[in-house]
Short mmCIF file of C-alpha atoms in Angstrom, two decimals:
data_model
loop_
_atom_site.label_atom_id
_atom_site.label_comp_id
_atom_site.label_asym_id
_atom_site.label_seq_id
_atom_site.Cartn_x
_atom_site.Cartn_y
_atom_site.Cartn_z
CA MET A 10 71.52 47.01 -158.02
CA ALA A 11 73.60 47.99 -154.87
CA PRO A 12 76.63 50.02 -155.52
CA PHE A 13 79.95 48.50 -155.60
CA SER A 14 81.76 48.43 -152.17
CA ARG A 15 85.65 49.36 -152.52
CA PHE A 16 88.50 46.80 -153.05
CA LEU A 17 89.19 45.83 -149.49
CA LEU A 18 91.13 43.32 -148.09
CA ALA A 19 89.93 40.88 -145.31
CA VAL A 20 92.23 42.74 -142.94
CA ALA A 21 93.08 46.73 -143.16
CA LEU A 22 95.72 47.80 -140.63
CA LEU A 23 98.32 50.15 -140.33
CA PRO A 24 99.36 52.14 -143.47
CA VAL A 25 103.23 51.42 -143.90
CA VAL A 26 104.42 54.66 -143.14
CA GLN A 27 103.06 54.15 -139.53
CA VAL A 28 104.82 50.92 -139.11
CA ALA A 29 108.18 51.04 -137.37
CA ALA A 30 111.22 50.90 -139.38
CA GLY A 31 112.16 47.68 -137.65
CA ALA A 32 109.26 45.91 -138.32
CA ARG A 33 108.84 46.52 -141.95
CA TYR A 34 108.88 43.54 -144.31
CA SER A 35 112.47 43.07 -145.48
CA GLY A 36 111.48 41.44 -149.12
CA ILE A 37 108.60 40.11 -151.35
CA PHE A 38 108.13 36.87 -152.97
CA SER A 39 105.65 36.51 -155.56
CA PHE A 40 104.00 33.79 -157.68
CA GLY A 41 101.69 34.00 -160.55
CA ASP A 42 101.34 35.00 -164.19
CA SER A 43 101.34 37.77 -166.28
CA LEU A 44 99.51 40.26 -163.81
CA ALA A 45 102.66 39.79 -161.58
CA ASP A 46 105.36 38.71 -164.27
CA THR A 47 108.27 41.55 -163.98
CA GLY A 48 110.69 39.85 -166.23
CA ASN A 49 110.83 36.21 -166.30
CA SER A 50 108.85 35.75 -169.46
CA LEU A 51 111.81 37.98 -171.39
CA ARG A 52 114.21 34.89 -170.03
CA LEU A 53 111.94 32.04 -171.01
CA ALA A 54 112.85 30.47 -174.25
CA ALA A 55 109.17 29.94 -174.78
CA THR A 56 107.83 33.69 -174.19
CA SER A 57 111.12 35.55 -174.80
CA SER A 58 109.93 37.02 -178.30
CA GLY A 59 106.17 37.45 -176.96
CA PRO A 60 104.35 40.69 -177.18
CA SER A 61 105.76 42.13 -173.94
CA SER A 62 109.19 42.33 -175.34
CA ARG A 63 108.31 44.92 -177.94
CA PRO A 64 107.41 48.70 -177.88
CA PRO A 65 104.71 50.03 -176.82
CA TYR A 66 104.70 47.66 -173.54
CA GLY A 67 106.34 49.40 -170.83
CA GLU A 68 105.95 52.75 -172.67
CA THR A 69 104.20 54.75 -170.10
CA PHE A 70 106.76 54.45 -167.01
CA PHE A 71 109.90 52.38 -168.11
CA ARG A 72 110.10 54.20 -171.85
CA HIS A 73 111.05 50.57 -172.99
CA PRO A 74 109.84 46.95 -172.97
CA THR A 75 110.83 44.88 -169.51
CA GLY A 76 108.39 42.06 -169.98
CA ARG A 77 105.68 43.79 -167.86
CA ALA A 78 102.23 43.00 -169.62
CA SER A 79 101.18 46.79 -169.54
CA ASP A 80 102.00 50.07 -170.75
CA GLY A 81 103.80 50.22 -167.36
CA ARG A 82 103.79 49.35 -163.83
CA LEU A 83 101.70 46.26 -162.06
CA VAL A 84 100.00 45.94 -159.04
CA ILE A 85 103.17 44.34 -157.32
CA ASP A 86 105.37 47.65 -158.36
CA PHE A 87 102.94 49.80 -156.73
CA ILE A 88 103.24 47.33 -153.78
CA VAL A 89 106.73 47.46 -153.28
CA GLU A 90 107.08 51.33 -153.59
CA ALA A 91 104.44 51.55 -150.90
CA LEU A 92 106.61 49.16 -148.81
CA GLY A 93 109.66 50.85 -149.51
CA LEU A 94 111.28 48.06 -151.24
CA PRO A 95 113.41 47.24 -154.13
CA ASN A 96 111.59 45.27 -156.76
CA PRO A 97 112.01 41.54 -156.08
CA ARG A 98 114.47 40.20 -158.60
CA PRO A 99 112.71 37.86 -161.36
CA TYR A 100 113.87 34.09 -160.46
CA LEU A 101 115.26 33.60 -164.04
CA ALA A 102 117.21 36.94 -163.89
CA GLY A 103 119.42 35.61 -160.59
CA LYS A 104 121.77 32.98 -159.52
CA SER A 105 123.05 33.78 -156.10
CA ALA A 106 121.80 34.26 -152.49
CA GLY A 107 122.81 37.68 -152.96
CA ASP A 108 120.18 38.28 -155.74
CA PHE A 109 117.16 36.92 -153.58
CA ARG A 110 117.90 38.64 -150.36
CA ARG A 111 114.78 41.22 -151.11
CA GLY A 112 112.76 38.53 -152.42
CA ALA A 113 112.30 36.73 -155.83
CA ASN A 114 109.39 37.18 -158.56
CA PHE A 115 108.64 33.38 -159.79
CA ALA A 116 105.47 34.51 -161.97
CA VAL A 117 105.53 34.05 -165.49
CA GLY A 118 103.28 35.06 -168.00
CA GLY A 119 101.14 32.66 -169.33
CA SER A 120 101.78 30.57 -166.54
CA THR A 121 98.90 27.98 -165.07
CA ALA A 122 97.98 26.63 -161.63
CA LEU A 123 97.68 23.42 -162.94
CA GLY A 124 100.35 21.42 -164.50
CA PRO A 125 100.72 19.61 -167.74
CA ASP A 126 99.65 16.26 -167.00
CA PHE A 127 95.99 17.82 -166.12
CA PHE A 128 95.88 19.29 -169.40
CA ASP A 129 97.30 16.53 -171.28
CA SER A 130 94.63 14.10 -169.84
CA ARG A 131 91.82 16.21 -171.23
CA GLY A 132 93.67 16.66 -174.89
CA LEU A 133 94.97 20.08 -174.00
CA LYS A 134 98.20 22.33 -174.33
CA PRO A 135 98.99 25.22 -171.88
CA PHE A 136 100.31 28.32 -173.58
CA VAL A 137 103.79 28.07 -171.70
CA PRO A 138 105.64 25.22 -170.14
CA VAL A 139 105.25 26.72 -166.34
CA SER A 140 102.79 25.92 -163.69
CA PHE A 141 102.59 26.14 -160.04
CA THR A 142 104.69 23.15 -159.59
CA ASN A 143 107.82 24.62 -161.62
CA GLN A 144 107.28 27.96 -159.32
CA THR A 145 107.26 26.04 -156.25
CA SER A 146 110.27 23.95 -157.26
CA TRP A 147 111.75 27.65 -158.06
CA PHE A 148 111.26 28.68 -154.46
CA LYS A 149 112.70 25.61 -153.04
CA ASP A 150 115.76 26.16 -154.94
CA VAL A 151 116.13 29.73 -154.18
CA LEU A 152 115.57 28.53 -150.21
CA GLN A 153 118.49 26.25 -150.33
CA LEU A 154 120.66 29.34 -151.47
CA PHE A 155 120.58 30.52 -148.34
CA GLY A 156 122.17 29.57 -144.76
CA SER A 157 120.91 27.68 -142.20
CA VAL A 158 116.99 26.54 -141.38
CA HIS A 159 116.69 29.53 -138.69
CA GLU A 160 118.10 31.99 -141.33
CA ARG A 161 115.62 30.90 -143.75
CA ARG A 162 112.67 30.86 -141.78
CA ARG A 163 113.49 34.43 -140.24
CA MET A 164 113.61 35.96 -143.82
CA MET A 165 110.43 34.28 -144.78
CA ALA A 166 108.98 35.73 -141.55
CA ARG A 167 109.71 38.99 -142.50
CA SER A 168 108.89 38.88 -145.90
CA LEU A 169 105.27 39.50 -147.68
CA PHE A 170 104.09 36.71 -149.93
CA LEU A 171 102.14 37.12 -152.89
CA VAL A 172 100.50 34.11 -154.47
CA GLY A 173 98.32 34.78 -157.52
CA GLU A 174 96.40 35.93 -159.13
CA ILE A 175 96.69 32.63 -161.01
CA GLY A 176 93.86 30.35 -162.60
CA VAL A 177 93.03 32.87 -165.52
CA ASN A 178 95.27 30.62 -167.97
CA ASP A 179 94.01 27.49 -166.80
CA TYR A 180 90.47 28.67 -168.10
CA LEU A 181 91.54 30.40 -171.45
CA VAL A 182 93.52 27.28 -172.58
CA ALA A 183 90.43 25.23 -172.17
CA LEU A 184 88.09 27.95 -174.19
CA GLY A 185 90.64 28.42 -176.77
CA ASN A 186 90.38 24.48 -177.51
CA ASN A 187 86.66 25.48 -178.87
CA THR A 188 85.49 21.66 -177.31
CA VAL A 189 85.13 22.96 -173.94
CA GLY A 190 81.94 24.54 -172.76
CA VAL A 191 82.21 27.00 -169.37
CA GLY A 192 79.93 24.69 -167.95
CA GLU A 193 82.75 21.88 -168.17
CA LEU A 194 85.19 24.61 -166.77
CA ARG A 195 83.52 24.56 -163.15
CA ALA A 196 84.90 20.96 -162.94
CA PHE A 197 88.84 23.04 -162.76
CA VAL A 198 87.72 25.20 -159.95
CA PRO A 199 88.81 22.71 -157.48
CA HIS A 200 91.93 21.58 -159.23
CA ILE A 201 92.92 24.98 -159.37
CA VAL A 202 92.36 26.08 -155.65
CA ALA A 203 93.95 22.82 -154.64
CA ALA A 204 97.07 23.94 -156.52
CA VAL A 205 96.99 27.37 -154.76
CA ARG A 206 96.46 25.61 -151.23
CA SER A 207 99.63 23.56 -152.30
CA VAL A 208 101.77 26.78 -152.90
CA LEU A 209 100.58 28.33 -149.42
CA THR A 210 101.32 25.26 -147.71
CA GLU A 211 104.89 25.10 -148.95
CA VAL A 212 105.48 28.90 -148.30
CA ILE A 213 103.98 28.44 -144.47
CA ALA A 214 106.16 25.53 -143.72
CA ALA A 215 108.84 27.50 -145.09
CA GLY A 216 108.26 30.38 -142.24
CA ALA A 217 105.75 32.91 -144.08
CA ARG A 218 103.62 34.61 -141.77
CA THR A 219 101.81 37.42 -144.22
CA VAL A 220 100.18 35.77 -147.42
CA LEU A 221 98.36 37.62 -149.88
CA VAL A 222 96.17 35.59 -152.12
CA PRO A 223 94.27 37.65 -155.07
CA GLY A 224 91.34 36.30 -156.42
CA MET A 225 89.91 35.87 -159.92
CA ILE A 226 89.20 38.72 -161.80
CA PRO A 227 85.64 39.04 -163.96
CA LEU A 228 86.27 37.03 -166.65
CA GLY A 229 83.40 37.83 -168.39
CA CYS A 230 84.44 41.53 -168.89
CA GLU A 231 87.55 40.84 -170.51
CA PRO A 232 88.10 42.24 -173.74
CA GLN A 233 89.80 39.32 -175.24
CA LEU A 234 86.98 36.92 -174.17
CA LEU A 235 84.35 39.53 -175.30
CA ALA A 236 85.94 39.50 -178.88
CA LEU A 237 86.49 35.71 -179.03
CA TYR A 238 83.74 33.95 -176.80
CA ARG A 239 80.25 34.19 -178.37
CA SER A 240 77.46 33.84 -175.79
CA GLY A 241 73.69 34.63 -175.69
CA ASP A 242 73.99 36.12 -172.08
CA TYR A 243 75.51 39.41 -172.01
CA ASP A 244 74.90 41.62 -168.63
CA PRO A 245 72.47 44.72 -170.42
CA GLU A 246 73.92 47.22 -168.09
CA THR A 247 77.48 46.29 -168.62
CA GLY A 248 78.08 44.16 -171.83
CA CYS A 249 79.89 41.24 -170.11
CA ILE A 250 79.34 37.60 -170.33
CA THR A 251 77.30 36.37 -167.55
CA GLU A 252 78.15 32.79 -167.50
CA LEU A 253 81.92 33.67 -167.61
CA ASN A 254 81.25 36.06 -164.52
CA HIS A 255 79.38 33.13 -162.93
CA LEU A 256 82.62 30.92 -163.40
CA ALA A 257 85.06 33.66 -161.67
CA GLU A 258 82.73 34.00 -158.83
CA LEU A 259 82.37 30.31 -158.41
CA HIS A 260 86.38 30.37 -158.25
CA ASN A 261 86.52 32.83 -155.80
CA ARG A 262 84.07 31.43 -153.49
CA ALA A 263 85.95 27.99 -153.41
CA LEU A 264 89.25 30.11 -153.16
CA ASN A 265 87.99 31.70 -150.11
CA GLY A 266 86.63 28.51 -148.54
CA MET A 267 90.14 26.92 -148.84
CA LEU A 268 91.60 30.19 -147.18
CA ARG A 269 89.16 29.68 -144.45
CA GLN A 270 90.48 26.21 -143.51
CA LEU A 271 94.03 27.34 -143.76
CA ARG A 272 93.40 30.25 -141.23
CA ARG A 273 92.04 27.66 -138.70
CA ALA A 274 94.82 25.18 -139.47
CA HIS A 275 97.64 28.29 -139.07
CA PRO A 276 96.32 30.58 -136.58
CA GLY A 277 99.79 32.38 -136.29
CA VAL A 278 99.77 33.48 -139.84
CA ALA A 279 97.78 36.23 -141.46
CA ILE A 280 96.37 34.88 -144.79
CA LEU A 281 94.87 37.61 -146.46
CA TYR A 282 92.20 37.61 -149.65
CA ALA A 283 92.35 40.32 -152.21
CA ASP A 284 89.27 41.12 -154.13
CA LEU A 285 90.23 41.74 -157.64
CA TYR A 286 86.58 40.97 -158.79
CA THR A 287 85.22 43.77 -157.23
CA ALA A 288 87.92 46.03 -158.00
CA VAL A 289 87.93 45.41 -162.06
CA ALA A 290 84.10 45.24 -161.98
CA ASP A 291 83.59 48.94 -160.36
CA PHE A 292 85.86 49.90 -162.99
CA ILE A 293 83.42 48.66 -165.48
CA VAL A 294 80.15 50.06 -163.91
CA SER A 295 81.67 53.33 -162.96
CA PRO A 296 84.49 54.25 -165.11
CA ARG A 297 84.55 58.17 -165.09
CA LYS A 298 84.96 57.78 -161.27
CA TYR A 299 88.54 56.70 -162.04
CA GLY A 300 89.25 58.62 -165.05
CA PHE A 301 88.20 55.86 -167.39
CA ARG A 302 86.40 56.39 -170.88
CA ASP A 303 82.63 55.75 -171.15
CA LYS A 304 83.90 52.20 -172.75
CA PRO A 305 86.01 50.23 -170.32
CA LEU A 306 85.68 47.21 -172.26
CA ALA A 307 87.71 48.33 -175.33
CA ALA A 308 91.72 47.89 -175.41
CA CYS A 309 93.70 50.66 -175.31
CA CYS A 310 96.30 48.67 -177.97
CA GLY A 311 95.39 46.43 -180.99
CA GLY A 312 94.52 46.10 -184.22
CA GLY A 313 90.92 44.72 -183.75
CA LYS A 314 89.01 48.23 -183.59
CA GLY A 315 84.93 47.27 -183.01
CA ALA A 316 83.83 47.27 -179.68
CA TYR A 317 86.73 45.87 -177.79
CA ASN A 318 89.37 46.72 -180.20
CA PHE A 319 90.71 43.00 -179.90
CA ASN A 320 92.21 40.68 -182.77
CA MET A 321 94.22 38.05 -181.75
CA THR A 322 95.99 37.94 -185.19
CA ALA A 323 96.61 41.52 -184.60
CA PHE A 324 97.72 41.62 -180.94
CA CYS A 325 98.93 44.58 -179.55
CA GLY A 326 102.68 45.21 -180.95
CA ALA A 327 102.08 43.63 -183.71
CA ALA A 328 102.66 45.31 -187.46
CA GLY A 329 99.63 47.20 -188.16
CA THR A 330 98.61 47.67 -184.40
CA ALA A 331 98.92 51.00 -182.43
CA ALA A 332 98.15 51.85 -178.91
CA CYS A 333 95.67 54.74 -177.95
CA ALA A 334 97.06 58.37 -177.44
CA ASP A 335 96.31 58.09 -173.51
CA PRO A 336 96.22 54.64 -171.84
CA SER A 337 95.35 56.19 -168.63
CA GLU A 338 91.66 56.41 -170.11
CA PHE A 339 91.54 52.77 -170.34
CA VAL A 340 91.06 49.81 -168.10
CA SER A 341 92.49 47.17 -170.34
CA TRP A 342 95.89 47.66 -172.59
CA ASP A 343 95.86 44.77 -174.78
CA GLY A 344 92.37 43.18 -174.16
CA VAL A 345 94.22 40.65 -171.80
CA HIS A 346 96.18 42.91 -169.40
CA PHE A 347 95.43 46.21 -167.51
CA THR A 348 97.00 49.77 -167.89
CA GLU A 349 99.38 50.86 -165.39
CA ALA A 350 96.12 53.40 -164.47
CA ALA A 351 94.15 50.44 -163.74
CA ASN A 352 96.87 48.69 -161.75
CA ARG A 353 97.63 51.92 -159.77
CA HIS A 354 93.89 52.08 -158.79
CA ILE A 355 93.83 48.52 -157.77
CA SER A 356 97.21 48.56 -155.65
CA PRO A 357 97.62 50.11 -152.31
CA ALA A 358 99.70 53.16 -153.26
CA PRO A 359 97.60 56.51 -152.56
CA ARG A 360 97.17 58.54 -155.70
CA SER A 361 97.47 62.21 -153.40
CA ARG A 362 96.62 63.14 -150.17
CA SER A 363 93.00 63.18 -150.62
CA THR A 364 92.66 60.07 -152.58
CA ARG A 365 92.40 56.61 -150.94
CA PRO A 366 93.31 53.26 -152.75
CA LEU A 367 91.26 50.34 -153.53
CA LEU A 368 93.28 48.04 -151.91
CA HIS A 369 94.33 48.20 -148.30
CA LEU A 370 97.16 45.95 -147.49
CA CYS A 371 98.17 44.63 -143.87
CA PHE A 372 101.65 46.45 -143.68
CA CYS A 373 101.82 45.00 -140.36
CA PRO A 374 104.80 43.92 -138.16
CA ALA A 375 105.75 40.25 -139.12
CA GLU A 376 105.94 39.60 -135.29
CA MET A 377 102.14 40.50 -134.82
CA GLN A 378 99.59 37.84 -134.33
CA PRO A 379 96.67 37.96 -136.56
CA SER A 380 94.70 37.79 -133.19
CA GLN A 381 96.20 40.88 -131.92
CA MET A 382 95.35 42.63 -135.14
CA VAL A 383 91.62 41.73 -134.75
CA LEU A 384 91.71 42.70 -131.21
CA ARG A 385 93.79 46.08 -131.87
CA PHE A 386 92.13 47.35 -134.79
CA GLY A 387 88.35 45.44 -134.15
CA LEU A 388 88.74 44.14 -138.02
CA TRP A 389 87.84 40.93 -139.80
CA SER A 390 91.02 38.41 -140.54
CA GLY A 391 89.06 35.30 -140.80
CA ARG A 392 84.96 35.57 -141.20
CA PRO A 393 83.63 35.23 -144.81
CA GLN A 394 83.10 38.56 -146.80
CA GLN A 395 79.48 39.72 -147.16
CA ASP A 396 78.09 38.87 -150.55
CA ARG A 397 79.04 41.52 -153.47
CA ARG A 398 76.81 41.09 -156.24
CA VAL A 399 78.62 42.08 -159.45
CA PRO A 400 76.11 42.95 -162.84
CA GLY A 401 75.50 39.76 -164.62
CA GLY A 402 76.45 37.66 -161.61
CA THR A 403 75.51 36.35 -158.39
CA HIS A 404 77.36 35.45 -155.15
#
């Protein structure tokens, strides 16, 4: 098996410290689910009393729950720190134009890419009443708060857009129904990718010039799914479920295909893909390289014990559950979400002068054309990535 590459984006350009102050991004707009939700879930009736509203969530950095599904910071937190920006305000926590001058976070824990009609037609029920359709509507509402069309487009051009990760909950809704097999979930992929494309089309039409699109994580390595989904096909080296990783790989191939189409349609927009799959898989294959324990498939917090420390009826934060002594030794926080330590390794924030982040973001001037980026730095921004084989899966 070939060793994993570091988690690289399609484009790796200037670090933020080398970008002239006048060319820095002025804000961030984020769409997604619990991997990016920094507080909307606390303000939504369906999720306000959820696990992330209770200790020990937030214990590592904030010292109290903030609505983030982790012991501390998320990848988006490290991105805004690297850019020298304040965190974008959760959409449900703001009202005025002043609240969103530096961006907005529309992500909601439990959100799906697909709307309720898609699930209703299949006899399925989403976890929360929020999909990418709602988040797009919220984005349009924020746009209307600002002045002229010119002002809006100028703000969008100088902002970084994060669209995703999204889709995990769409698959989990179906798997939790116990009537839909992994093979049937393959039919979900084009619909989810189309929903991502719809959001991308909206933000580009509004004036976005730099968009980062994270891909799907290796589903077969999630402690929750390992504990709940019984499979006869596990990778002998990692213990991950092969067919679920195949699904994630199919999702990422389709997502990349769509992004290539959008790049051709919008040559003046930098549309970047973030390979979450390889980053997380590398933690599983080589945990000690990142300071994790030798059992990377076990959750830090929960009451499940066993190999994965996961039990849906004894979820992290519930009575009788407990967090591990040192979350930084774990990849998974609660069996579903990542620890701050894992998020830090994924993010573009350097951990010391001698280490490099797994994620290399395009911290480039909003005025710079994608073609100039390639010519100046000799790096790729539109060609397909080389295949990366992951244990238990193929590309």
